[in-house]
């Protein structure tokens, strides 16, 4: 019989709370029916990127890879996506008529480079 013991501190409990509150807020932003719907979705994506970052920190802290061996293979670092997401959020708030085109996706090229660099 295997016994598993989680070593969770108060900091980890605060991280869990941050993750659940952040996910709830991101979902509310994503599904909100307002005038700035596109801007809210960019802000929700930026918040989701930060939630993934906090989740990765929490997983390392509680040593989740000992219980779930494939956990560390998930790509959870998208920090270079924060800049373009916040840029497009501000752009949609200030100029709502601006059309999002495929050329704008070039702003996310550093994210691809980051993911290639993080491949084990």
PDB file of C-alpha atoms in Angstrom:
ATOM      1  CA  UNK A   1       0.000   0.000   0.000  1.00  0.00           C
ATOM      2  CA  UNK A   2       1.388   3.379  -1.041  1.00  0.00           C
ATOM      3  CA  UNK A   3       0.812   6.356   1.172  1.00  0.00           C
ATOM      4  CA  UNK A   4       0.911   9.796  -0.347  1.00  0.00           C
ATOM      5  CA  UNK A   5       1.566  12.864   1.730  1.00  0.00           C
ATOM      6  CA  UNK A   6       1.079  16.362   0.412  1.00  0.00           C
ATOM      7  CA  UNK A   7       3.279  18.994   1.986  1.00  0.00           C
ATOM      8  CA  UNK A   8       1.092  22.052   1.612  1.00  0.00           C
ATOM      9  CA  UNK A   9       1.904  25.298   3.399  1.00  0.00           C
ATOM     10  CA  UNK A  10      -0.180  28.422   3.909  1.00  0.00           C
ATOM     11  CA  UNK A  11       1.507  29.961   0.872  1.00  0.00           C
ATOM     12  CA  UNK A  12       0.272  27.047  -1.223  1.00  0.00           C
ATOM     13  CA  UNK A  13      -3.261  27.542   0.068  1.00  0.00           C
ATOM     14  CA  UNK A  14      -3.011  31.199  -0.963  1.00  0.00           C
ATOM     15  CA  UNK A  15      -1.818  30.090  -4.431  1.00  0.00           C
ATOM     16  CA  UNK A  16      -4.809  27.710  -4.701  1.00  0.00           C
ATOM     17  CA  UNK A  17      -7.150  30.572  -3.798  1.00  0.00           C
ATOM     18  CA  UNK A  18      -5.443  32.845  -6.332  1.00  0.00           C
ATOM     19  CA  UNK A  19      -5.855  30.238  -9.053  1.00  0.00           C
ATOM     20  CA  UNK A  20      -9.565  29.658  -8.409  1.00  0.00           C
ATOM     21  CA  UNK A  21     -10.401  33.355  -8.013  1.00  0.00           C
ATOM     22  CA  UNK A  22      -8.386  34.199 -11.145  1.00  0.00           C
ATOM     23  CA  UNK A  23     -10.094  31.478 -13.181  1.00  0.00           C
ATOM     24  CA  UNK A  24     -13.498  32.681 -12.046  1.00  0.00           C
ATOM     25  CA  UNK A  25     -12.687  36.265 -12.976  1.00  0.00           C
ATOM     26  CA  UNK A  26     -11.215  35.221 -16.349  1.00  0.00           C
ATOM     27  CA  UNK A  27     -14.365  33.242 -17.169  1.00  0.00           C
ATOM     28  CA  UNK A  28     -16.552  36.184 -16.185  1.00  0.00           C
ATOM     29  CA  UNK A  29     -14.517  38.478 -18.426  1.00  0.00           C
ATOM     30  CA  UNK A  30     -14.656  36.008 -21.314  1.00  0.00           C
ATOM     31  CA  UNK A  31     -18.434  35.527 -21.219  1.00  0.00           C
ATOM     32  CA  UNK A  32     -19.457  39.095 -20.293  1.00  0.00           C
ATOM     33  CA  UNK A  33     -21.812  40.680 -22.781  1.00  0.00           C
ATOM     34  CA  UNK A  34     -20.677  44.258 -22.994  1.00  0.00           C
ATOM     35  CA  UNK A  35     -19.611  46.850 -25.524  1.00  0.00           C
ATOM     36  CA  UNK A  36     -15.916  46.026 -25.091  1.00  0.00           C
ATOM     37  CA  UNK A  37     -16.276  42.274 -25.551  1.00  0.00           C
ATOM     38  CA  UNK A  38     -13.086  41.877 -27.624  1.00  0.00           C
ATOM     39  CA  UNK A  39     -11.082  43.910 -25.111  1.00  0.00           C
ATOM     40  CA  UNK A  40     -12.450  41.822 -22.240  1.00  0.00           C
ATOM     41  CA  UNK A  41     -11.379  38.651 -24.004  1.00  0.00           C
ATOM     42  CA  UNK A  42      -7.809  39.916 -24.428  1.00  0.00           C
ATOM     43  CA  UNK A  43      -7.749  40.791 -20.728  1.00  0.00           C
ATOM     44  CA  UNK A  44      -9.147  37.340 -19.851  1.00  0.00           C
ATOM     45  CA  UNK A  45      -6.394  35.680 -21.905  1.00  0.00           C
ATOM     46  CA  UNK A  46      -3.737  37.779 -20.165  1.00  0.00           C
ATOM     47  CA  UNK A  47      -5.176  36.786 -16.789  1.00  0.00           C
ATOM     48  CA  UNK A  48      -5.233  33.128 -17.855  1.00  0.00           C
ATOM     49  CA  UNK A  49      -1.530  33.348 -18.769  1.00  0.00           C
ATOM     50  CA  UNK A  50      -0.790  34.632 -15.274  1.00  0.00           C
ATOM     51  CA  UNK A  51      -2.907  31.856 -13.757  1.00  0.00           C
ATOM     52  CA  UNK A  52      -0.884  29.265 -15.689  1.00  0.00           C
ATOM     53  CA  UNK A  53       2.287  30.820 -14.294  1.00  0.00           C
ATOM     54  CA  UNK A  54       0.992  30.648 -10.711  1.00  0.00           C
ATOM     55  CA  UNK A  55      -0.162  27.056 -11.303  1.00  0.00           C
ATOM     56  CA  UNK A  56       3.324  26.092 -12.458  1.00  0.00           C
ATOM     57  CA  UNK A  57       4.882  27.691  -9.377  1.00  0.00           C
ATOM     58  CA  UNK A  58       2.406  25.848  -7.157  1.00  0.00           C
ATOM     59  CA  UNK A  59       3.075  22.528  -8.895  1.00  0.00           C
ATOM     60  CA  UNK A  60       6.815  22.908  -8.356  1.00  0.00           C
ATOM     61  CA  UNK A  61       6.298  23.938  -4.732  1.00  0.00           C
ATOM     62  CA  UNK A  62       4.105  20.977  -3.768  1.00  0.00           C
ATOM     63  CA  UNK A  63       6.236  18.634  -5.923  1.00  0.00           C
ATOM     64  CA  UNK A  64       3.324  17.523  -8.061  1.00  0.00           C
ATOM     65  CA  UNK A  65       5.636  15.745 -10.514  1.00  0.00           C
ATOM     66  CA  UNK A  66       6.199  12.981  -7.948  1.00  0.00           C
ATOM     67  CA  UNK A  67       2.480  12.129  -8.065  1.00  0.00           C
ATOM     68  CA  UNK A  68       1.798  12.924 -11.715  1.00  0.00           C
ATOM     69  CA  UNK A  69       4.976  12.149 -13.685  1.00  0.00           C
ATOM     70  CA  UNK A  70       3.846  13.781 -16.951  1.00  0.00           C
ATOM     71  CA  UNK A  71       2.884  17.079 -15.314  1.00  0.00           C
ATOM     72  CA  UNK A  72       6.116  18.890 -16.174  1.00  0.00           C
ATOM     73  CA  UNK A  73       5.625  18.241 -19.918  1.00  0.00           C
ATOM     74  CA  UNK A  74       2.658  20.580 -20.142  1.00  0.00           C
ATOM     75  CA  UNK A  75       3.570  23.970 -21.588  1.00  0.00           C
ATOM     76  CA  UNK A  76       2.653  26.400 -18.851  1.00  0.00           C
ATOM     77  CA  UNK A  77       4.960  29.326 -19.468  1.00  0.00           C
ATOM     78  CA  UNK A  78       3.569  31.935 -21.807  1.00  0.00           C
ATOM     79  CA  UNK A  79       5.062  35.010 -20.164  1.00  0.00           C
ATOM     80  CA  UNK A  80       6.043  36.557 -23.488  1.00  0.00           C
ATOM     81  CA  UNK A  81       2.355  36.565 -24.442  1.00  0.00           C
ATOM     82  CA  UNK A  82       1.492  39.065 -21.720  1.00  0.00           C
ATOM     83  CA  UNK A  83       2.894  42.036 -23.620  1.00  0.00           C
ATOM     84  CA  UNK A  84       0.928  41.526 -26.856  1.00  0.00           C
ATOM     85  CA  UNK A  85      -2.265  40.628 -24.958  1.00  0.00           C
ATOM     86  CA  UNK A  86      -2.132  43.791 -22.870  1.00  0.00           C
ATOM     87  CA  UNK A  87      -1.231  45.799 -25.983  1.00  0.00           C
ATOM     88  CA  UNK A  88      -4.284  44.492 -27.852  1.00  0.00           C
ATOM     89  CA  UNK A  89      -6.472  45.045 -24.781  1.00  0.00           C
ATOM     90  CA  UNK A  90      -5.483  48.720 -24.658  1.00  0.00           C
ATOM     91  CA  UNK A  91      -5.818  48.983 -28.441  1.00  0.00           C
ATOM     92  CA  UNK A  92      -9.376  47.619 -28.345  1.00  0.00           C
ATOM     93  CA  UNK A  93     -10.301  49.923 -25.451  1.00  0.00           C
ATOM     94  CA  UNK A  94      -8.951  53.026 -27.168  1.00  0.00           C
ATOM     95  CA  UNK A  95      -9.897  52.132 -30.765  1.00  0.00           C
ATOM     96  CA  UNK A  96     -12.764  49.595 -30.764  1.00  0.00           C
ATOM     97  CA  UNK A  97     -13.132  49.817 -34.550  1.00  0.00           C
ATOM     98  CA  UNK A  98      -9.587  48.495 -35.144  1.00  0.00           C
ATOM     99  CA  UNK A  99      -9.830  45.186 -37.072  1.00  0.00           C
ATOM    100  CA  UNK A 100      -7.704  42.346 -35.722  1.00  0.00           C
ATOM    101  CA  UNK A 101      -5.862  40.867 -38.746  1.00  0.00           C
ATOM    102  CA  UNK A 102      -3.433  38.019 -39.308  1.00  0.00           C
ATOM    103  CA  UNK A 103      -0.547  40.518 -39.445  1.00  0.00           C
ATOM    104  CA  UNK A 104      -1.221  41.249 -35.790  1.00  0.00           C
ATOM    105  CA  UNK A 105      -0.351  37.639 -34.983  1.00  0.00           C
ATOM    106  CA  UNK A 106       3.304  38.549 -35.604  1.00  0.00           C
ATOM    107  CA  UNK A 107       3.289  40.066 -32.124  1.00  0.00           C
ATOM    108  CA  UNK A 108       3.044  36.530 -30.752  1.00  0.00           C
ATOM    109  CA  UNK A 109       6.196  35.219 -32.515  1.00  0.00           C
ATOM    110  CA  UNK A 110       8.284  35.504 -29.305  1.00  0.00           C
ATOM    111  CA  UNK A 111       5.797  33.154 -27.627  1.00  0.00           C
ATOM    112  CA  UNK A 112       6.556  30.512 -30.245  1.00  0.00           C
ATOM    113  CA  UNK A 113      10.272  30.998 -29.712  1.00  0.00           C
ATOM    114  CA  UNK A 114       9.765  30.674 -25.955  1.00  0.00           C
ATOM    115  CA  UNK A 115       7.856  27.403 -26.377  1.00  0.00           C
ATOM    116  CA  UNK A 116      10.536  26.003 -28.711  1.00  0.00           C
ATOM    117  CA  UNK A 117      13.214  26.912 -26.176  1.00  0.00           C
ATOM    118  CA  UNK A 118      11.280  25.201 -23.354  1.00  0.00           C
ATOM    119  CA  UNK A 119      10.785  21.886 -25.191  1.00  0.00           C
ATOM    120  CA  UNK A 120      12.635  19.215 -23.187  1.00  0.00           C
TER     121      UNK A 120
END
